[in-house]
Short mmCIF file of C-alpha atoms and ligand atoms in Angstrom, two decimals:
data_model
loop_
_atom_site.label_atom_id
_atom_site.label_comp_id
_atom_site.label_asym_id
_atom_site.label_seq_id
_atom_site.Cartn_x
_atom_site.Cartn_y
_atom_site.Cartn_z
CA UNK A 1 460.22 156.97 90.44
CA UNK A 2 460.36 159.84 92.91
CA UNK A 3 458.89 162.21 90.34
CA UNK A 4 456.09 159.77 89.58
CA UNK A 5 455.22 159.64 93.27
CA UNK A 6 455.10 163.43 93.42
CA UNK A 7 452.78 163.55 90.41
CA UNK A 8 450.52 160.86 91.82
CA UNK A 9 450.53 162.67 95.15
CA UNK A 10 449.50 165.90 93.45
CA UNK A 11 446.68 164.15 91.60
CA UNK A 12 445.53 162.48 94.78
CA UNK A 13 445.52 165.90 96.41
CA UNK A 14 442.73 166.99 94.09
CA UNK A 15 440.22 165.69 96.60
CA UNK A 16 440.78 161.97 95.78
CA UNK A 17 438.77 162.82 92.74
CA UNK A 18 438.21 159.75 90.61
CA UNK A 19 435.99 161.63 88.21
CA UNK A 20 438.56 164.31 87.57
CA UNK A 21 441.01 162.05 85.78
CA UNK A 22 438.97 162.38 82.62
CA UNK A 23 439.32 164.86 79.81
CA UNK A 24 437.50 167.66 81.62
CA UNK A 25 438.82 169.37 84.76
CA UNK A 26 437.12 168.57 88.08
CA UNK A 27 435.82 172.14 88.26
CA UNK A 28 434.19 171.88 84.84
CA UNK A 29 432.71 168.54 85.82
CA UNK A 30 431.26 169.95 89.05
CA UNK A 31 429.77 172.92 87.19
CA UNK A 32 428.22 170.62 84.61
CA UNK A 33 426.74 168.49 87.38
CA UNK A 34 425.35 171.56 89.12
CA UNK A 35 423.66 172.73 85.91
CA UNK A 36 422.31 169.22 85.38
CA UNK A 37 420.88 169.13 88.94
CA UNK A 38 422.89 166.04 89.85
CA UNK A 39 423.41 167.01 93.52
CA UNK A 40 420.54 165.55 95.46
CA UNK A 41 419.52 165.49 99.10
CA UNK A 42 419.40 162.31 101.17
CA UNK A 43 417.78 162.40 104.57
CA UNK A 44 418.80 160.73 107.82
CA UNK A 45 416.40 160.77 110.78
CA UNK A 46 417.22 162.11 114.22
CA UNK A 47 415.31 160.07 116.79
CA UNK A 48 413.83 161.46 119.99
CA UNK A 49 414.40 158.61 122.42
CA UNK A 50 411.79 159.96 124.83
CA UNK A 51 408.94 158.95 122.52
CA UNK A 52 410.69 156.99 119.75
CA UNK A 53 409.51 159.51 117.16
CA UNK A 54 411.51 161.21 114.49
CA UNK A 55 412.46 164.60 115.77
CA UNK A 56 413.60 165.55 112.31
CA UNK A 57 416.12 164.78 109.59
CA UNK A 58 419.58 165.86 108.52
CA UNK A 59 420.02 166.59 104.84
CA UNK A 60 423.12 164.98 103.35
CA UNK A 61 424.22 165.74 99.82
CA UNK A 62 424.84 163.01 97.24
CA UNK A 63 426.03 163.27 93.67
CA UNK A 64 423.79 161.26 91.39
CA UNK A 65 426.37 160.85 88.64
CA UNK A 66 425.14 159.58 85.24
CA UNK A 67 427.89 156.95 84.92
CA UNK A 68 429.56 156.69 88.36
CA UNK A 69 426.33 156.21 90.30
CA UNK A 70 425.81 157.69 93.74
CA UNK A 71 428.94 159.55 94.87
CA UNK A 72 429.31 160.25 98.65
CA UNK A 73 430.03 163.83 99.77
CA UNK A 74 433.56 163.15 101.05
CA UNK A 75 434.54 162.67 97.41
CA UNK A 76 433.39 166.02 96.09
CA UNK A 77 432.54 168.49 98.87
CA UNK A 78 436.13 169.34 99.90
CA UNK A 79 436.87 170.13 96.24
CA UNK A 80 433.62 172.07 95.81
CA UNK A 81 434.62 174.14 98.84
CA UNK A 82 438.05 174.87 97.41
CA UNK A 83 436.58 175.86 94.05
CA UNK A 84 433.96 178.09 95.59
CA UNK A 85 431.11 175.94 94.27
CA UNK A 86 429.68 174.67 97.53
CA UNK A 87 427.49 177.74 98.06
CA UNK A 88 425.57 177.46 94.75
CA UNK A 89 425.42 173.68 95.24
CA UNK A 90 423.88 174.12 98.69
CA UNK A 91 421.39 176.65 97.33
CA UNK A 92 420.31 174.24 94.61
CA UNK A 93 419.99 171.44 97.15
CA UNK A 94 417.89 173.58 99.50
CA UNK A 95 415.47 174.23 96.63
CA UNK A 96 415.18 170.48 96.11
CA UNK A 97 414.70 169.82 99.80
CA UNK A 98 411.92 172.39 99.83
CA UNK A 99 410.22 170.76 96.84
CA UNK A 100 410.51 167.32 98.47
CA UNK A 101 409.04 168.52 101.76
CA UNK A 102 406.33 170.79 100.38
CA UNK A 103 404.95 167.93 98.31
CA UNK A 104 404.50 165.90 101.51
CA UNK A 105 404.00 168.68 104.06
CA UNK A 106 400.82 167.05 105.43
CA UNK A 107 402.85 163.98 106.43
CA UNK A 108 405.34 165.94 108.48
CA UNK A 109 404.64 166.26 112.18
CA UNK A 110 404.37 169.92 113.24
CA UNK A 111 407.71 171.32 114.36
CA UNK A 112 409.68 168.84 112.25
CA UNK A 113 413.39 169.72 112.43
CA UNK A 114 415.30 169.89 109.18
CA UNK A 115 419.09 170.31 109.27
CA UNK A 116 421.27 171.55 106.45
CA UNK A 117 425.07 171.49 106.51
CA UNK A 118 426.43 174.95 105.80
CA UNK A 119 430.01 175.79 104.96
CA UNK A 120 431.68 178.78 106.64
CA UNK A 121 431.99 180.58 103.28
CA UNK A 122 428.20 180.63 103.08
CA UNK A 123 428.16 182.90 106.15
CA UNK A 124 430.26 185.66 104.61
CA UNK A 125 427.30 187.73 103.46
CA UNK A 126 423.61 188.16 104.20
CA UNK A 127 422.27 186.23 101.23
CA UNK A 128 421.83 183.16 103.41
CA UNK A 129 419.10 185.07 105.27
CA UNK A 130 417.06 185.46 102.07
CA UNK A 131 417.59 181.80 101.22
CA UNK A 132 416.33 180.69 104.62
CA UNK A 133 413.41 183.11 104.51
CA UNK A 134 412.42 181.81 101.09
CA UNK A 135 412.75 178.24 102.29
CA UNK A 136 410.54 178.77 105.32
CA UNK A 137 407.93 180.76 103.39
CA UNK A 138 406.92 177.53 101.62
CA UNK A 139 405.50 176.10 104.87
CA UNK A 140 402.82 177.14 107.35
CA UNK A 141 404.53 179.07 110.18
CA UNK A 142 406.27 176.78 112.66
CA UNK A 143 405.60 173.64 110.66
CA UNK A 144 409.26 173.11 109.81
CA UNK A 145 412.17 174.18 112.03
CA UNK A 146 415.23 174.94 109.95
CA UNK A 147 418.62 174.19 111.52
CA UNK A 148 421.95 175.20 110.03
CA UNK A 149 424.81 172.87 110.96
CA UNK A 150 428.19 174.57 111.13
CA UNK A 151 431.16 172.30 111.61
CA UNK A 152 433.41 173.02 114.54
CA UNK A 153 436.37 172.60 112.24
CA UNK A 154 435.60 175.76 110.25
CA UNK A 155 435.34 178.48 112.86
CA UNK A 156 433.37 181.52 111.81
CA UNK A 157 435.03 184.79 112.71
CA UNK A 158 432.86 187.33 114.39
CA UNK A 159 432.46 190.42 112.23
CA UNK A 160 429.76 193.04 111.80
CA UNK A 161 428.36 190.95 108.91
CA UNK A 162 428.24 187.68 110.84
CA UNK A 163 426.62 189.43 113.81
CA UNK A 164 423.92 190.79 111.49
CA UNK A 165 423.60 187.44 109.76
CA UNK A 166 423.08 185.38 112.90
CA UNK A 167 420.76 187.91 114.44
CA UNK A 168 418.61 187.97 111.27
CA UNK A 169 418.59 184.16 111.17
CA UNK A 170 417.46 184.05 114.76
CA UNK A 171 414.72 186.51 113.89
CA UNK A 172 413.49 184.04 111.28
CA UNK A 173 413.45 181.25 113.85
CA UNK A 174 416.39 179.46 112.23
CA UNK A 175 418.38 177.39 114.74
CA UNK A 176 422.13 176.84 114.81
CA UNK A 177 423.90 173.55 115.48
CA UNK A 178 427.62 173.02 116.00
CA UNK A 179 428.51 169.91 114.03
CA UNK A 180 431.36 167.51 114.85
CA UNK A 181 431.47 168.95 118.37
CA UNK A 182 434.63 167.93 120.19
CA UNK A 183 436.85 167.84 117.09
CA UNK A 184 437.50 171.59 116.93
CA UNK A 185 437.93 174.20 119.60
CA UNK A 186 434.83 176.33 119.97
CA UNK A 187 434.80 178.19 123.27
CA UNK A 188 431.91 179.08 125.49
CA UNK A 189 432.18 182.64 124.16
CA UNK A 190 431.88 181.32 120.61
CA UNK A 191 428.78 179.29 121.43
CA UNK A 192 427.20 182.35 123.05
CA UNK A 193 428.15 184.71 120.27
CA UNK A 194 426.37 182.59 117.68
CA UNK A 195 423.49 181.58 119.98
CA UNK A 196 424.02 177.90 119.38
CA UNK A 197 420.90 175.76 119.92
CA UNK A 198 422.31 172.26 119.37
CA UNK A 199 425.63 170.51 119.78
CA UNK A 200 426.17 167.45 117.62
CA UNK A 201 428.65 165.23 119.39
CA UNK A 202 431.01 163.82 116.81
CA UNK A 203 430.74 160.20 115.85
CA UNK A 204 434.33 159.49 116.92
CA UNK A 205 433.29 160.10 120.55
CA UNK A 206 430.20 157.92 120.27
CA UNK A 207 432.38 155.06 119.07
CA UNK A 208 434.25 155.31 122.41
CA UNK A 209 431.28 153.79 124.24
CA UNK A 210 432.58 150.43 123.05
CA UNK A 211 436.14 151.02 124.17
CA UNK A 212 437.96 150.97 127.47
CA UNK A 213 439.08 153.31 130.25
CA UNK A 214 440.94 156.13 128.56
CA UNK A 215 438.68 156.69 125.56
CA UNK A 216 435.59 156.26 127.61
CA UNK A 217 436.88 158.89 129.97
CA UNK A 218 437.25 161.26 127.00
CA UNK A 219 433.65 160.62 126.01
CA UNK A 220 432.48 161.27 129.57
CA UNK A 221 434.34 164.56 129.61
CA UNK A 222 432.74 165.65 126.35
CA UNK A 223 429.29 164.71 127.67
CA UNK A 224 429.90 166.54 130.97
CA UNK A 225 431.05 169.62 129.12
CA UNK A 226 428.11 169.51 126.71
CA UNK A 227 425.62 169.10 129.55
CA UNK A 228 427.08 172.06 131.38
CA UNK A 229 426.69 174.25 128.30
CA UNK A 230 422.93 173.73 128.56
CA UNK A 231 422.48 173.31 124.85
CA UNK A 232 420.41 170.48 123.37
CA UNK A 233 422.61 167.54 122.43
CA UNK A 234 422.48 165.28 119.41
CA UNK A 235 424.68 162.20 119.24
CA UNK A 236 425.68 161.25 115.70
CA UNK A 237 426.91 157.92 114.43
CA UNK A 238 424.96 155.77 116.90
CA UNK A 239 425.39 152.23 115.60
CA UNK A 240 424.63 149.89 118.49
CA UNK A 241 421.97 149.34 121.12
CA UNK A 242 424.71 149.58 123.73
CA UNK A 243 425.68 153.07 122.55
CA UNK A 244 422.05 154.11 122.45
CA UNK A 245 421.44 152.92 126.04
CA UNK A 246 424.59 154.53 127.32
CA UNK A 247 423.69 157.90 125.78
CA UNK A 248 420.06 157.79 126.85
CA UNK A 249 421.11 157.00 130.42
CA UNK A 250 423.34 160.04 130.39
CA UNK A 251 420.54 162.29 129.25
CA UNK A 252 421.32 162.57 125.56
CA UNK A 253 417.84 162.54 124.11
CA UNK A 254 418.38 163.01 120.37
CA UNK A 255 420.20 160.24 118.55
CA UNK A 256 421.17 159.79 114.92
CA UNK A 257 422.89 156.83 113.32
CA UNK A 258 422.73 153.59 111.40
CA UNK A 259 421.08 151.89 114.39
CA UNK A 260 417.93 153.82 113.48
CA UNK A 261 418.33 154.49 109.77
CA UNK A 262 420.86 155.29 107.09
CA UNK A 263 420.49 158.39 104.93
CA UNK A 264 417.74 157.77 102.36
CA UNK A 265 416.17 159.48 99.35
CA UNK A 266 412.93 161.47 99.73
CA UNK A 267 410.56 158.72 98.56
CA UNK A 268 411.87 156.32 101.21
CA UNK A 269 411.76 159.02 103.86
CA UNK A 270 408.08 159.68 103.26
CA UNK A 271 407.25 155.99 103.06
CA UNK A 272 408.96 155.53 106.44
CA UNK A 273 407.15 158.54 107.93
CA UNK A 274 403.85 156.87 107.11
CA UNK A 275 404.60 153.81 109.19
CA UNK A 276 404.43 154.38 112.96
CA UNK A 277 407.72 154.11 114.89
CA UNK A 278 408.60 150.83 116.54
CA UNK A 279 408.99 151.03 120.35
P1 C2E B 1 428.42 165.07 108.88
O1 C2E B 1 427.68 166.35 108.72
O2 C2E B 1 429.12 164.84 110.17
O3 C2E B 1 427.33 163.95 108.60
C1 C2E B 1 427.29 162.72 109.24
C2 C2E B 1 427.92 161.64 108.40
O4 C2E B 1 427.96 160.44 109.15
C3 C2E B 1 427.14 161.32 107.14
O5 C2E B 1 428.07 160.91 106.15
C4 C2E B 1 426.29 160.14 107.58
O6 C2E B 1 425.86 159.33 106.50
C5 C2E B 1 427.29 159.42 108.45
N1 C2E B 1 426.65 158.56 109.42
C6 C2E B 1 425.43 158.71 109.99
N2 C2E B 1 425.18 157.74 110.88
C7 C2E B 1 426.27 156.95 110.88
C8 C2E B 1 426.61 155.76 111.61
O7 C2E B 1 425.87 155.24 112.44
N3 C2E B 1 427.83 155.21 111.35
C9 C2E B 1 428.70 155.75 110.45
N4 C2E B 1 429.86 155.14 110.26
N5 C2E B 1 428.39 156.87 109.75
C10 C2E B 1 427.20 157.46 109.97
P2 C2E B 1 427.98 161.45 104.66
O8 C2E B 1 426.55 161.55 104.24
O9 C2E B 1 428.91 160.62 103.86
O10 C2E B 1 428.54 162.92 104.79
C11 C2E B 1 429.88 163.13 105.14
C12 C2E B 1 430.15 164.59 105.42
O11 C2E B 1 430.01 165.38 104.23
C13 C2E B 1 429.15 165.22 106.40
O12 C2E B 1 429.51 164.88 107.71
C14 C2E B 1 429.32 166.68 106.10
O13 C2E B 1 430.46 167.20 106.74
C15 C2E B 1 429.58 166.67 104.61
N6 C2E B 1 428.32 167.00 103.91
C16 C2E B 1 427.31 166.18 103.55
N7 C2E B 1 426.34 166.88 102.92
C17 C2E B 1 426.74 168.16 102.90
C18 C2E B 1 426.19 169.38 102.39
O14 C2E B 1 425.07 169.43 101.84
N8 C2E B 1 426.93 170.52 102.56
C19 C2E B 1 428.13 170.52 103.19
N9 C2E B 1 428.80 171.69 103.29
N10 C2E B 1 428.70 169.41 103.67
C20 C2E B 1 428.00 168.25 103.54
CA1 CA B 2 426.17 167.43 109.80
CA1 CA B 3 428.62 165.65 112.19
CA1 CA B 4 431.35 164.03 111.39
#
């Protein structure tokens, strides 16, 4: 029985990968899916509470699996990272995002912010600069603002290459956001080094609005700290009107969460962009 538990544990360790228990290995299955263009972007709006408009969208990857249906990223991205497949998957998704947006460019308000989640491994060489340049070249200058979201849990080490990378990205007008802020340990020096433009306060802190003394105190500390860093703030995972009011009162202007909209495919995004925002 003990051995069985060990084996099950080992299988479970493969990224809780339901799809991998078939005849092919998970890696082979991911590669097949990549070649078949099964990784697709969904888009979730970020709302500017000052005017109720959509400030932009975050791109969130989904796996449109032929038999399993829509697979959420938690079920394949950790594995894709371990197998070194996340970089080509992100590249393929960025091409799709560009196609989606170019086809509807006229509908996008000027200066529309588009965020992409980038894994630390993607920052190990300068190819990302070419990818961003190519992405932006598809739009009139300034029409789309590209933001790269780097999670605070994967710290990027400062090397000659990363210094060149982030300086070239800045030259292109690409902005940097620290994702899941509060869950890692980025220092002020780190935020300066990478010229961070946005902090995305992790959802776990936003949920503390609804709780009592101690947790709420934690949230207040994170907000105080963020404000003092003088970087634009985005609150993620806003689910209730109460949370939204609380954050707006404290000067957090950009909000993202189910209260406003869930991640959606491109056709629904552009349908929604055509209807004016409700007050
Ligand atoms: P994340 O970057 O922190 O993205 C926010 C997650 O919170 C998304 O989950 C989003 O659907 C979810 N969310 C948004 N609003 C709410 C809300 O009000 N309530 C709750 N409970 N959840 C909310 P999703 O799409 O499942 O993505 C999970 C994670 O997978 C992302 O977390 C990100 O770390 C990773 N991920 C997604 N797409 C990509 C990608 O293209 N590349 C990389 N490297 N990672 C990605
Ligand atoms: Ca993110
Ligand atoms: Ca996040
Ligand atoms: Ca998160």
